[in-house]
Short mmCIF file of C-alpha atoms and ligand atoms in Angstrom, two decimals:
data_model
loop_
_atom_site.label_atom_id
_atom_site.label_comp_id
_atom_site.label_asym_id
_atom_site.label_seq_id
_atom_site.Cartn_x
_atom_site.Cartn_y
_atom_site.Cartn_z
CA UNK A 749 18.83 -4.44 22.07
CA UNK A 750 20.52 -7.33 23.82
CA UNK A 751 23.36 -8.90 21.81
CA UNK A 752 22.86 -6.38 18.98
CA UNK A 753 23.29 -3.04 20.72
CA UNK A 754 21.90 0.33 19.66
CA UNK A 755 19.76 0.57 16.55
CA UNK A 756 18.52 3.72 14.83
CA UNK A 757 14.74 3.84 14.48
CA UNK A 758 12.12 6.14 13.04
CA UNK A 759 9.87 6.93 16.03
CA UNK A 760 6.28 7.45 14.92
CA UNK A 761 5.20 8.49 18.44
CA UNK A 762 7.19 9.29 21.56
CA UNK A 763 7.00 6.94 24.54
CA UNK A 764 4.76 8.86 26.96
CA UNK A 765 5.97 9.78 30.47
CA UNK A 766 5.25 7.35 33.26
CA UNK A 767 5.28 4.27 31.06
CA UNK A 768 7.72 1.41 31.38
CA UNK A 769 8.69 -0.47 28.24
CA UNK A 770 7.75 -4.07 28.89
CA UNK A 771 8.64 -5.81 25.66
CA UNK A 772 10.18 -4.91 22.31
CA UNK A 773 9.43 -6.94 19.23
CA UNK A 774 10.95 -6.57 15.78
CA UNK A 775 9.10 -7.84 12.72
CA UNK A 776 10.21 -7.90 9.12
CA UNK A 777 7.62 -6.71 6.64
CA UNK A 778 7.77 -6.15 2.90
CA UNK A 779 8.68 -2.48 3.22
CA UNK A 780 11.15 -2.74 6.10
CA UNK A 781 11.57 -3.67 9.74
CA UNK A 782 9.05 -2.63 12.36
CA UNK A 783 9.59 -2.21 16.08
CA UNK A 784 6.62 -2.64 18.40
CA UNK A 785 6.86 -1.60 22.04
CA UNK A 786 4.44 -2.76 24.67
CA UNK A 787 4.09 -0.32 27.55
CA UNK A 788 3.08 -0.63 31.15
CA UNK A 789 1.35 2.20 33.02
CA UNK A 790 0.67 1.31 36.61
CA UNK A 791 -1.74 4.24 37.06
CA UNK A 792 -4.24 2.73 34.59
CA UNK A 793 -6.86 0.81 36.56
CA UNK A 794 -8.01 -2.58 35.36
CA UNK A 795 -11.39 -2.25 33.73
CA UNK A 796 -14.27 -3.97 35.45
CA UNK A 797 -16.89 -5.45 33.17
CA UNK A 798 -20.04 -3.37 33.16
CA UNK A 799 -22.57 -4.41 30.55
CA UNK A 800 -26.26 -4.97 30.05
CA UNK A 801 -26.61 -8.69 29.21
CA UNK A 802 -29.89 -8.02 27.38
CA UNK A 803 -28.21 -5.66 24.93
CA UNK A 804 -26.81 -8.56 22.91
CA UNK A 805 -26.31 -9.30 19.21
CA UNK A 806 -25.27 -12.50 17.43
CA UNK A 807 -23.13 -12.43 14.29
CA UNK A 808 -22.69 -15.17 11.68
CA UNK A 809 -19.88 -15.35 9.12
CA UNK A 810 -21.56 -14.60 5.81
CA UNK A 811 -20.93 -16.43 2.58
CA UNK A 812 -21.22 -13.19 0.63
CA UNK A 813 -21.30 -10.63 3.41
CA UNK A 814 -18.55 -10.31 6.01
CA UNK A 815 -21.20 -10.97 8.62
CA UNK A 816 -24.96 -11.15 9.06
CA UNK A 817 -26.21 -9.98 12.47
CA UNK A 818 -29.25 -11.14 14.42
CA UNK A 819 -30.76 -7.64 14.01
CA UNK A 820 -30.70 -8.34 10.24
CA UNK A 821 -27.90 -5.88 9.49
CA UNK A 822 -25.20 -7.03 7.08
CA UNK A 823 -21.66 -5.80 6.68
CA UNK A 824 -19.87 -6.37 3.38
CA UNK A 825 -16.12 -6.02 2.99
CA UNK A 826 -15.45 -2.47 1.77
CA UNK A 827 -14.75 -1.76 -1.89
CA UNK A 828 -11.15 -0.66 -1.36
CA UNK A 829 -10.35 -3.93 0.41
CA UNK A 830 -11.89 -6.06 -2.32
CA UNK A 831 -10.04 -3.99 -4.94
CA UNK A 832 -6.73 -4.51 -3.12
CA UNK A 833 -7.43 -8.25 -2.88
CA UNK A 834 -8.09 -8.44 -6.62
CA UNK A 835 -4.85 -6.57 -7.32
CA UNK A 836 -3.01 -8.99 -5.03
CA UNK A 837 -4.27 -11.92 -7.11
CA UNK A 838 -3.12 -10.32 -10.34
CA UNK A 839 0.37 -9.64 -8.89
CA UNK A 840 0.48 -13.27 -7.76
CA UNK A 841 -0.25 -14.42 -11.31
CA UNK A 842 2.47 -12.11 -12.62
CA UNK A 843 5.05 -13.72 -10.31
CA UNK A 844 4.18 -17.20 -11.56
CA UNK A 845 4.51 -16.08 -15.19
CA UNK A 846 8.03 -14.72 -14.70
CA UNK A 847 11.04 -16.97 -15.26
CA UNK A 848 12.60 -18.32 -12.07
CA UNK A 849 15.77 -16.48 -11.05
CA UNK A 850 15.07 -13.60 -13.42
CA UNK A 851 15.28 -9.94 -12.49
CA UNK A 852 11.69 -9.36 -13.54
CA UNK A 853 10.51 -12.14 -11.23
CA UNK A 854 12.46 -10.68 -8.32
CA UNK A 855 10.82 -7.30 -8.92
CA UNK A 856 7.38 -8.88 -9.15
CA UNK A 857 7.98 -10.69 -5.85
CA UNK A 858 8.89 -7.39 -4.18
CA UNK A 859 5.70 -5.88 -5.49
CA UNK A 860 3.75 -8.90 -4.24
CA UNK A 861 5.11 -8.34 -0.72
CA UNK A 862 4.05 -4.71 -0.76
CA UNK A 863 0.60 -5.62 -2.07
CA UNK A 864 0.23 -8.28 0.65
CA UNK A 865 0.91 -5.63 3.26
CA UNK A 866 -1.59 -3.22 1.66
CA UNK A 867 -4.30 -5.86 1.85
CA UNK A 868 -3.41 -6.73 5.46
CA UNK A 869 -3.47 -3.05 6.49
CA UNK A 870 -6.78 -2.39 4.74
CA UNK A 871 -8.31 -5.49 6.31
CA UNK A 872 -7.14 -4.57 9.81
CA UNK A 873 -8.53 -1.06 9.42
CA UNK A 874 -11.87 -2.53 8.32
CA UNK A 875 -11.87 -4.90 11.33
CA UNK A 876 -11.27 -2.04 13.78
CA UNK A 877 -14.06 0.06 12.26
CA UNK A 878 -16.49 -2.86 12.20
CA UNK A 879 -15.72 -3.77 15.83
CA UNK A 880 -16.37 -0.17 16.84
CA UNK A 881 -19.71 -0.09 15.01
CA UNK A 882 -20.85 -3.23 16.86
CA UNK A 883 -19.67 -2.15 20.33
CA UNK A 884 -21.14 1.36 19.96
CA UNK A 885 -24.53 -0.29 19.59
CA UNK A 886 -24.29 -3.47 21.70
CA UNK A 887 -22.87 -4.46 25.10
CA UNK A 888 -22.50 -8.15 24.26
CA UNK A 889 -21.53 -9.75 20.93
CA UNK A 890 -21.99 -13.51 20.48
CA UNK A 891 -19.74 -15.20 17.91
CA UNK A 892 -19.03 -18.77 16.83
CA UNK A 893 -16.15 -20.49 18.58
CA UNK A 894 -13.27 -21.04 16.16
CA UNK A 895 -10.90 -24.00 15.77
CA UNK A 896 -13.45 -26.57 16.76
CA UNK A 897 -12.58 -30.12 15.75
CA UNK A 898 -14.62 -31.49 12.88
CA UNK A 899 -15.57 -28.17 11.35
CA UNK A 900 -19.11 -28.19 10.06
CA UNK A 901 -19.47 -28.03 6.28
CA UNK A 902 -20.84 -24.51 6.30
CA UNK A 903 -17.73 -23.22 7.99
CA UNK A 904 -15.50 -24.92 5.45
CA UNK A 905 -17.40 -23.25 2.63
CA UNK A 906 -16.97 -19.95 4.39
CA UNK A 907 -13.26 -20.56 4.91
CA UNK A 908 -12.40 -17.72 2.52
CA UNK A 909 -13.36 -15.42 5.34
CA UNK A 910 -11.73 -17.44 8.11
CA UNK A 911 -8.24 -15.93 8.18
CA UNK A 912 -9.79 -12.52 8.49
CA UNK A 913 -12.47 -13.70 10.88
CA UNK A 914 -10.14 -14.83 13.64
CA UNK A 915 -8.26 -11.51 13.51
CA UNK A 916 -11.58 -9.69 13.66
CA UNK A 917 -12.73 -11.67 16.70
CA UNK A 918 -9.41 -10.91 18.46
CA UNK A 919 -9.75 -7.18 17.78
CA UNK A 920 -13.41 -7.24 18.82
CA UNK A 921 -12.61 -9.10 22.08
CA UNK A 922 -9.79 -6.70 23.03
CA UNK A 923 -11.94 -3.68 22.32
CA UNK A 924 -14.79 -5.15 24.37
CA UNK A 925 -12.57 -5.88 27.39
CA UNK A 926 -11.17 -2.34 27.31
CA UNK A 927 -14.69 -0.90 27.28
CA UNK A 928 -16.00 -3.20 30.02
CA UNK A 929 -18.12 -5.01 27.44
CA UNK A 930 -18.26 -8.69 26.46
CA UNK A 931 -17.66 -11.05 23.54
CA UNK A 932 -18.99 -14.54 24.09
CA UNK A 933 -17.94 -17.49 21.89
CA UNK A 934 -20.55 -20.20 21.44
CA UNK A 935 -20.53 -23.75 20.08
CA UNK A 936 -21.45 -23.40 16.39
CA UNK A 937 -22.76 -26.97 15.95
CA UNK A 938 -26.09 -26.89 14.17
CA UNK A 939 -26.57 -23.12 14.25
CA UNK A 940 -27.54 -23.08 10.58
CA UNK A 941 -29.88 -26.11 10.79
CA UNK A 942 -31.77 -25.35 13.99
CA UNK A 943 -34.95 -23.27 13.73
CA UNK A 944 -34.39 -20.04 15.67
CA UNK A 945 -38.11 -19.86 16.52
CA UNK A 946 -39.07 -23.41 17.62
CA UNK A 947 -35.72 -25.27 17.77
CA UNK A 948 -36.71 -27.92 15.19
CA UNK A 949 -33.79 -29.26 13.17
CA UNK A 950 -34.25 -28.37 9.51
CA UNK A 951 -31.57 -29.98 7.33
CA UNK A 952 -30.54 -27.91 4.37
CA UNK A 953 -27.84 -27.85 1.73
CA UNK A 954 -25.46 -24.94 1.51
CA UNK A 955 -27.16 -23.88 -1.71
CA UNK A 956 -30.45 -23.36 0.13
CA UNK A 957 -30.38 -19.72 1.13
CA UNK A 958 -33.67 -19.74 3.06
CA UNK A 959 -34.67 -21.40 6.29
CA UNK A 960 -38.22 -22.72 5.99
CA UNK A 961 -39.51 -24.54 9.08
CA UNK A 962 -42.17 -27.23 8.49
CA UNK A 963 -43.18 -27.12 12.18
CA UNK A 964 -43.65 -23.43 13.06
CA UNK A 965 -43.64 -22.19 9.42
CA UNK A 966 -40.94 -19.62 10.09
CA UNK A 967 -39.36 -18.43 6.86
CA UNK A 968 -36.23 -16.32 6.89
CA UNK A 969 -32.77 -15.97 5.36
CA UNK A 970 -30.57 -18.87 6.54
CA UNK A 971 -27.74 -16.57 7.68
CA UNK A 972 -30.16 -14.48 9.73
CA UNK A 973 -31.61 -17.66 11.27
CA UNK A 974 -28.06 -18.75 12.21
CA UNK A 975 -27.23 -15.31 13.66
CA UNK A 976 -30.35 -15.45 15.88
CA UNK A 977 -29.32 -18.92 17.09
CA UNK A 978 -25.85 -17.58 17.89
CA UNK A 979 -27.42 -14.70 19.82
CA UNK A 980 -29.70 -17.07 21.77
CA UNK A 981 -26.81 -19.39 22.64
CA UNK A 982 -24.77 -16.35 23.70
CA UNK A 983 -27.54 -15.13 26.00
CA UNK A 984 -27.88 -18.63 27.43
CA UNK A 985 -24.11 -18.98 27.96
CA UNK A 986 -23.99 -15.59 29.67
CA UNK A 987 -26.69 -16.66 32.12
CA UNK A 988 -24.80 -19.89 32.88
CA UNK A 989 -21.61 -17.89 33.49
CA UNK A 990 -23.27 -15.44 35.87
CA UNK A 991 -24.98 -18.31 37.74
CA UNK A 992 -21.67 -20.15 38.27
CA UNK A 993 -19.89 -16.99 39.44
CA UNK A 994 -22.83 -16.39 41.80
CA UNK A 995 -22.46 -19.88 43.23
CA UNK A 996 -18.70 -19.58 43.65
CA UNK A 997 -19.02 -16.44 45.81
ZN1 ZN B 1054 -39.60 -23.70 13.60
#
Protein backbone atom coordinates (compact mmCIF):
# COMPACT_ATOMS: atom_id res chain seq x y z
CA UNK A 1 0.00 0.00 0.00
CA UNK A 2 1.26 3.48 -0.76
CA UNK A 3 3.08 5.14 2.16
CA UNK A 4 2.61 2.03 4.33
CA UNK A 5 4.25 -0.71 2.27
CA UNK A 6 3.54 -4.44 2.39
CA UNK A 7 0.88 -5.77 4.73
CA UNK A 8 0.13 -9.40 5.54
CA UNK A 9 -3.48 -10.36 4.83
CA UNK A 10 -5.69 -13.40 5.14
CA UNK A 11 -6.93 -13.98 1.57
CA UNK A 12 -10.43 -15.45 1.58
CA UNK A 13 -10.39 -15.91 -2.22
CA UNK A 14 -7.61 -15.60 -4.77
CA UNK A 15 -7.70 -12.76 -7.30
CA UNK A 16 -8.78 -14.54 -10.50
CA UNK A 17 -6.61 -14.43 -13.64
CA UNK A 18 -7.26 -11.65 -16.12
CA UNK A 19 -8.51 -9.17 -13.55
CA UNK A 20 -6.86 -5.88 -12.75
CA UNK A 21 -7.13 -4.55 -9.22
CA UNK A 22 -8.79 -1.16 -9.53
CA UNK A 23 -9.11 0.00 -5.95
CA UNK A 24 -8.20 -1.27 -2.49
CA UNK A 25 -10.11 -0.14 0.54
CA UNK A 26 -9.38 -0.91 4.18
CA UNK A 27 -12.13 -0.72 6.78
CA UNK A 28 -11.92 -1.21 10.52
CA UNK A 29 -14.62 -3.40 11.98
CA UNK A 30 -15.18 -4.71 15.50
CA UNK A 31 -13.32 -7.96 14.87
CA UNK A 32 -10.41 -6.59 12.84
CA UNK A 33 -9.43 -4.84 9.64
CA UNK A 34 -10.95 -5.79 6.30
CA UNK A 35 -9.49 -5.29 2.85
CA UNK A 36 -11.86 -4.99 -0.09
CA UNK A 37 -10.55 -5.17 -3.64
CA UNK A 38 -12.53 -3.99 -6.61
CA UNK A 39 -11.58 -5.78 -9.82
CA UNK A 40 -11.80 -4.92 -13.47
CA UNK A 41 -12.29 -7.58 -16.15
CA UNK A 42 -12.33 -6.11 -19.61
CA UNK A 43 -13.77 -9.30 -21.14
CA UNK A 44 -17.06 -8.90 -19.24
CA UNK A 45 -19.56 -7.19 -21.53
CA UNK A 46 -21.76 -4.44 -20.17
CA UNK A 47 -25.23 -5.79 -19.59
CA UNK A 48 -27.98 -4.37 -21.74
CA UNK A 49 -31.34 -3.98 -20.05
CA UNK A 50 -33.78 -6.61 -21.21
CA UNK A 51 -37.01 -6.69 -19.25
CA UNK A 52 -40.74 -7.02 -19.69
CA UNK A 53 -42.20 -3.71 -18.41
CA UNK A 54 -45.53 -5.41 -17.66
CA UNK A 55 -43.91 -7.84 -15.25
CA UNK A 56 -43.78 -5.21 -12.50
CA UNK A 57 -44.34 -5.20 -8.74
CA UNK A 58 -44.57 -2.31 -6.27
CA UNK A 59 -43.25 -2.60 -2.72
CA UNK A 60 -44.12 -0.45 0.30
CA UNK A 61 -42.10 -0.24 3.53
CA UNK A 62 -44.24 -2.01 6.10
CA UNK A 63 -44.85 -0.82 9.63
CA UNK A 64 -44.74 -4.40 10.90
CA UNK A 65 -43.54 -6.27 7.84
CA UNK A 66 -40.29 -5.46 6.06
CA UNK A 67 -42.36 -4.81 2.97
CA UNK A 68 -45.83 -5.32 1.56
CA UNK A 69 -45.95 -5.96 -2.20
CA UNK A 70 -48.65 -5.06 -4.70
CA UNK A 71 -49.28 -8.80 -5.25
CA UNK A 72 -50.26 -8.92 -1.54
CA UNK A 73 -47.18 -10.86 -0.45
CA UNK A 74 -45.47 -9.72 2.74
CA UNK A 75 -41.92 -10.25 3.90
CA UNK A 76 -41.13 -10.05 7.60
CA UNK A 77 -37.60 -9.69 8.93
CA UNK A 78 -36.36 -13.21 9.73
CA UNK A 79 -36.35 -14.53 13.29
CA UNK A 80 -32.57 -14.73 13.59
CA UNK A 81 -32.23 -11.07 12.62
CA UNK A 82 -34.84 -9.93 15.13
CA UNK A 83 -33.17 -12.08 17.79
CA UNK A 84 -29.78 -10.53 17.04
CA UNK A 85 -31.32 -7.04 17.20
CA UNK A 86 -32.84 -7.79 20.61
CA UNK A 87 -29.47 -9.06 21.86
CA UNK A 88 -27.84 -5.89 20.55
CA UNK A 89 -30.23 -3.79 22.64
CA UNK A 90 -29.48 -5.77 25.77
CA UNK A 91 -25.70 -5.40 25.24
CA UNK A 92 -26.25 -1.66 24.75
CA UNK A 93 -28.03 -1.47 28.11
CA UNK A 94 -25.19 -3.40 29.73
CA UNK A 95 -22.65 -0.85 28.48
CA UNK A 96 -24.62 2.04 29.97
CA UNK A 97 -24.86 0.26 33.34
CA UNK A 98 -21.09 -0.22 33.61
CA UNK A 99 -18.95 2.44 35.30
CA UNK A 100 -17.10 4.72 32.90
CA UNK A 101 -13.43 3.83 32.50
CA UNK A 102 -13.89 0.43 34.12
CA UNK A 103 -12.56 -2.82 32.73
CA UNK A 104 -16.03 -4.34 32.68
CA UNK A 105 -17.32 -1.43 30.59
CA UNK A 106 -14.46 -1.80 28.12
CA UNK A 107 -15.28 -5.49 27.73
CA UNK A 108 -18.97 -4.74 27.26
CA UNK A 109 -18.11 -2.19 24.56
CA UNK A 110 -16.05 -4.80 22.72
CA UNK A 111 -18.96 -7.17 22.87
CA UNK A 112 -21.27 -4.42 21.62
CA UNK A 113 -19.06 -3.93 18.56
CA UNK A 114 -19.15 -7.62 17.74
CA UNK A 115 -22.92 -7.73 18.20
CA UNK A 116 -23.33 -4.69 15.92
CA UNK A 117 -21.43 -6.53 13.21
CA UNK A 118 -23.53 -9.68 13.69
CA UNK A 119 -26.71 -7.67 13.19
CA UNK A 120 -25.26 -5.90 10.13
CA UNK A 121 -24.16 -9.20 8.57
CA UNK A 122 -27.51 -10.89 9.23
CA UNK A 123 -29.37 -7.90 7.80
CA UNK A 124 -27.25 -7.80 4.65
CA UNK A 125 -27.76 -11.51 4.11
CA UNK A 126 -31.52 -11.03 4.48
CA UNK A 127 -31.43 -8.12 1.98
CA UNK A 128 -29.59 -10.21 -0.62
CA UNK A 129 -32.03 -13.11 -0.26
CA UNK A 130 -35.07 -10.83 -0.41
CA UNK A 131 -33.75 -9.04 -3.52
CA UNK A 132 -33.22 -12.39 -5.20
CA UNK A 133 -36.76 -13.54 -4.38
CA UNK A 134 -38.20 -10.38 -5.96
CA UNK A 135 -36.03 -10.44 -9.11
CA UNK A 136 -36.62 -14.16 -9.69
CA UNK A 137 -40.31 -13.36 -10.00
CA UNK A 138 -40.40 -9.82 -11.45
CA UNK A 139 -38.55 -7.87 -14.15
CA UNK A 140 -39.31 -4.43 -12.68
CA UNK A 141 -39.56 -3.42 -9.01
CA UNK A 142 -41.05 -0.02 -8.12
CA UNK A 143 -39.94 1.51 -4.81
CA UNK A 144 -40.42 4.83 -3.05
CA UNK A 145 -37.74 7.44 -3.67
CA UNK A 146 -35.72 8.03 -0.51
CA UNK A 147 -34.32 11.27 0.96
CA UNK A 148 -37.15 13.41 -0.27
CA UNK A 149 -37.45 16.76 1.47
CA UNK A 150 -40.37 17.05 3.85
CA UNK A 151 -40.77 13.36 4.54
CA UNK A 152 -44.40 12.38 4.82
CA UNK A 153 -45.55 11.34 8.28
CA UNK A 154 -45.95 7.70 7.35
CA UNK A 155 -42.32 7.47 6.39
CA UNK A 156 -41.22 9.00 9.67
CA UNK A 157 -43.23 6.43 11.58
CA UNK A 158 -41.59 3.74 9.52
CA UNK A 159 -38.14 5.19 10.12
CA UNK A 160 -37.15 2.14 12.19
CA UNK A 161 -36.84 0.35 8.89
CA UNK A 162 -35.19 3.20 7.01
CA UNK A 163 -31.51 2.49 7.65
CA UNK A 164 -32.04 -1.02 6.42
CA UNK A 165 -34.32 0.06 3.60
CA UNK A 166 -31.78 2.21 1.78
CA UNK A 167 -29.20 -0.61 1.91
CA UNK A 168 -31.84 -2.99 0.59
CA UNK A 169 -32.73 -0.69 -2.32
CA UNK A 170 -29.02 -0.36 -3.21
CA UNK A 171 -28.55 -4.14 -3.23
CA UNK A 172 -31.77 -4.61 -5.19
CA UNK A 173 -30.75 -1.98 -7.79
CA UNK A 174 -27.27 -3.49 -8.30
CA UNK A 175 -28.70 -6.97 -8.67
CA UNK A 176 -31.29 -5.71 -11.17
CA UNK A 177 -28.70 -3.91 -13.32
CA UNK A 178 -26.50 -7.03 -13.41
CA UNK A 179 -29.46 -9.13 -14.56
CA UNK A 180 -30.65 -6.61 -17.16
CA UNK A 181 -33.69 -5.87 -15.00
CA UNK A 182 -34.97 -2.59 -13.54
CA UNK A 183 -35.66 -0.84 -10.24
CA UNK A 184 -37.66 2.35 -10.59
CA UNK A 185 -37.92 4.91 -7.76
CA UNK A 186 -41.16 6.87 -7.62
CA UNK A 187 -42.34 9.98 -5.78
CA UNK A 188 -43.95 8.67 -2.57
CA UNK A 189 -46.19 11.71 -1.96
CA UNK A 190 -49.71 10.58 -1.18
CA UNK A 191 -49.19 6.90 -1.96
CA UNK A 192 -50.92 5.88 1.26
CA UNK A 193 -53.84 8.34 0.89
CA UNK A 194 -54.70 7.91 -2.78
CA UNK A 195 -57.23 5.21 -3.71
CA UNK A 196 -55.45 2.66 -5.91
CA UNK A 197 -58.72 1.91 -7.74
CA UNK A 198 -60.26 5.33 -8.50
CA UNK A 199 -57.55 7.83 -7.45
CA UNK A 200 -59.73 9.61 -4.86
CA UNK A 201 -57.77 11.06 -1.94
CA UNK A 202 -58.81 9.33 1.28
CA UNK A 203 -57.20 10.96 4.32
CA UNK A 204 -56.38 8.56 7.09
CA UNK A 205 -54.42 8.49 10.32
CA UNK A 206 -51.49 6.15 10.72
CA UNK A 207 -53.56 4.11 13.16
CA UNK A 208 -56.11 3.33 10.44
CA UNK A 209 -54.90 0.08 8.96
CA UNK A 210 -57.56 -0.16 6.23
CA UNK A 211 -58.18 1.90 3.14
CA UNK A 212 -61.92 2.38 2.67
CA UNK A 213 -62.90 4.50 -0.33
CA UNK A 214 -66.20 6.41 -0.08
CA UNK A 215 -66.29 6.88 -3.87
CA UNK A 216 -65.61 3.44 -5.40
CA UNK A 217 -66.11 1.49 -2.13
CA UNK A 218 -62.77 -0.27 -2.44
CA UNK A 219 -61.72 -1.77 0.88
CA UNK A 220 -58.24 -3.14 1.37
CA UNK A 221 -55.23 -3.09 3.71
CA UNK A 222 -53.63 0.38 3.63
CA UNK A 223 -50.13 -1.00 2.95
CA UNK A 224 -51.42 -3.05 0.03
CA UNK A 225 -53.23 0.02 -1.33
CA UNK A 226 -49.95 1.98 -1.10
CA UNK A 227 -47.98 -0.82 -2.79
CA UNK A 228 -50.45 -0.86 -5.71
CA UNK A 229 -50.07 2.93 -6.05
CA UNK A 230 -46.29 2.52 -6.08
CA UNK A 231 -46.61 -0.13 -8.78
CA UNK A 232 -48.91 2.08 -10.89
CA UNK A 233 -46.57 5.07 -10.58
CA UNK A 234 -43.65 2.81 -11.50
CA UNK A 235 -45.43 1.57 -14.63
CA UNK A 236 -46.31 5.15 -15.53
CA UNK A 237 -42.72 6.37 -14.97
CA UNK A 238 -41.37 3.52 -17.08
CA UNK A 239 -43.62 4.50 -19.97
CA UNK A 240 -42.49 8.14 -19.69
CA UNK A 241 -38.84 7.01 -19.71
CA UNK A 242 -39.25 4.84 -22.81
CA UNK A 243 -41.15 7.63 -24.60
CA UNK A 244 -38.39 10.17 -23.93
CA UNK A 245 -35.65 7.77 -25.04
CA UNK A 246 -37.73 7.10 -28.17
CA UNK A 247 -37.93 10.81 -28.89
CA UNK A 248 -34.23 11.39 -28.32
CA UNK A 249 -33.24 8.78 -30.94
ZN1 LIG B 1 -61.74 4.65 -4.78
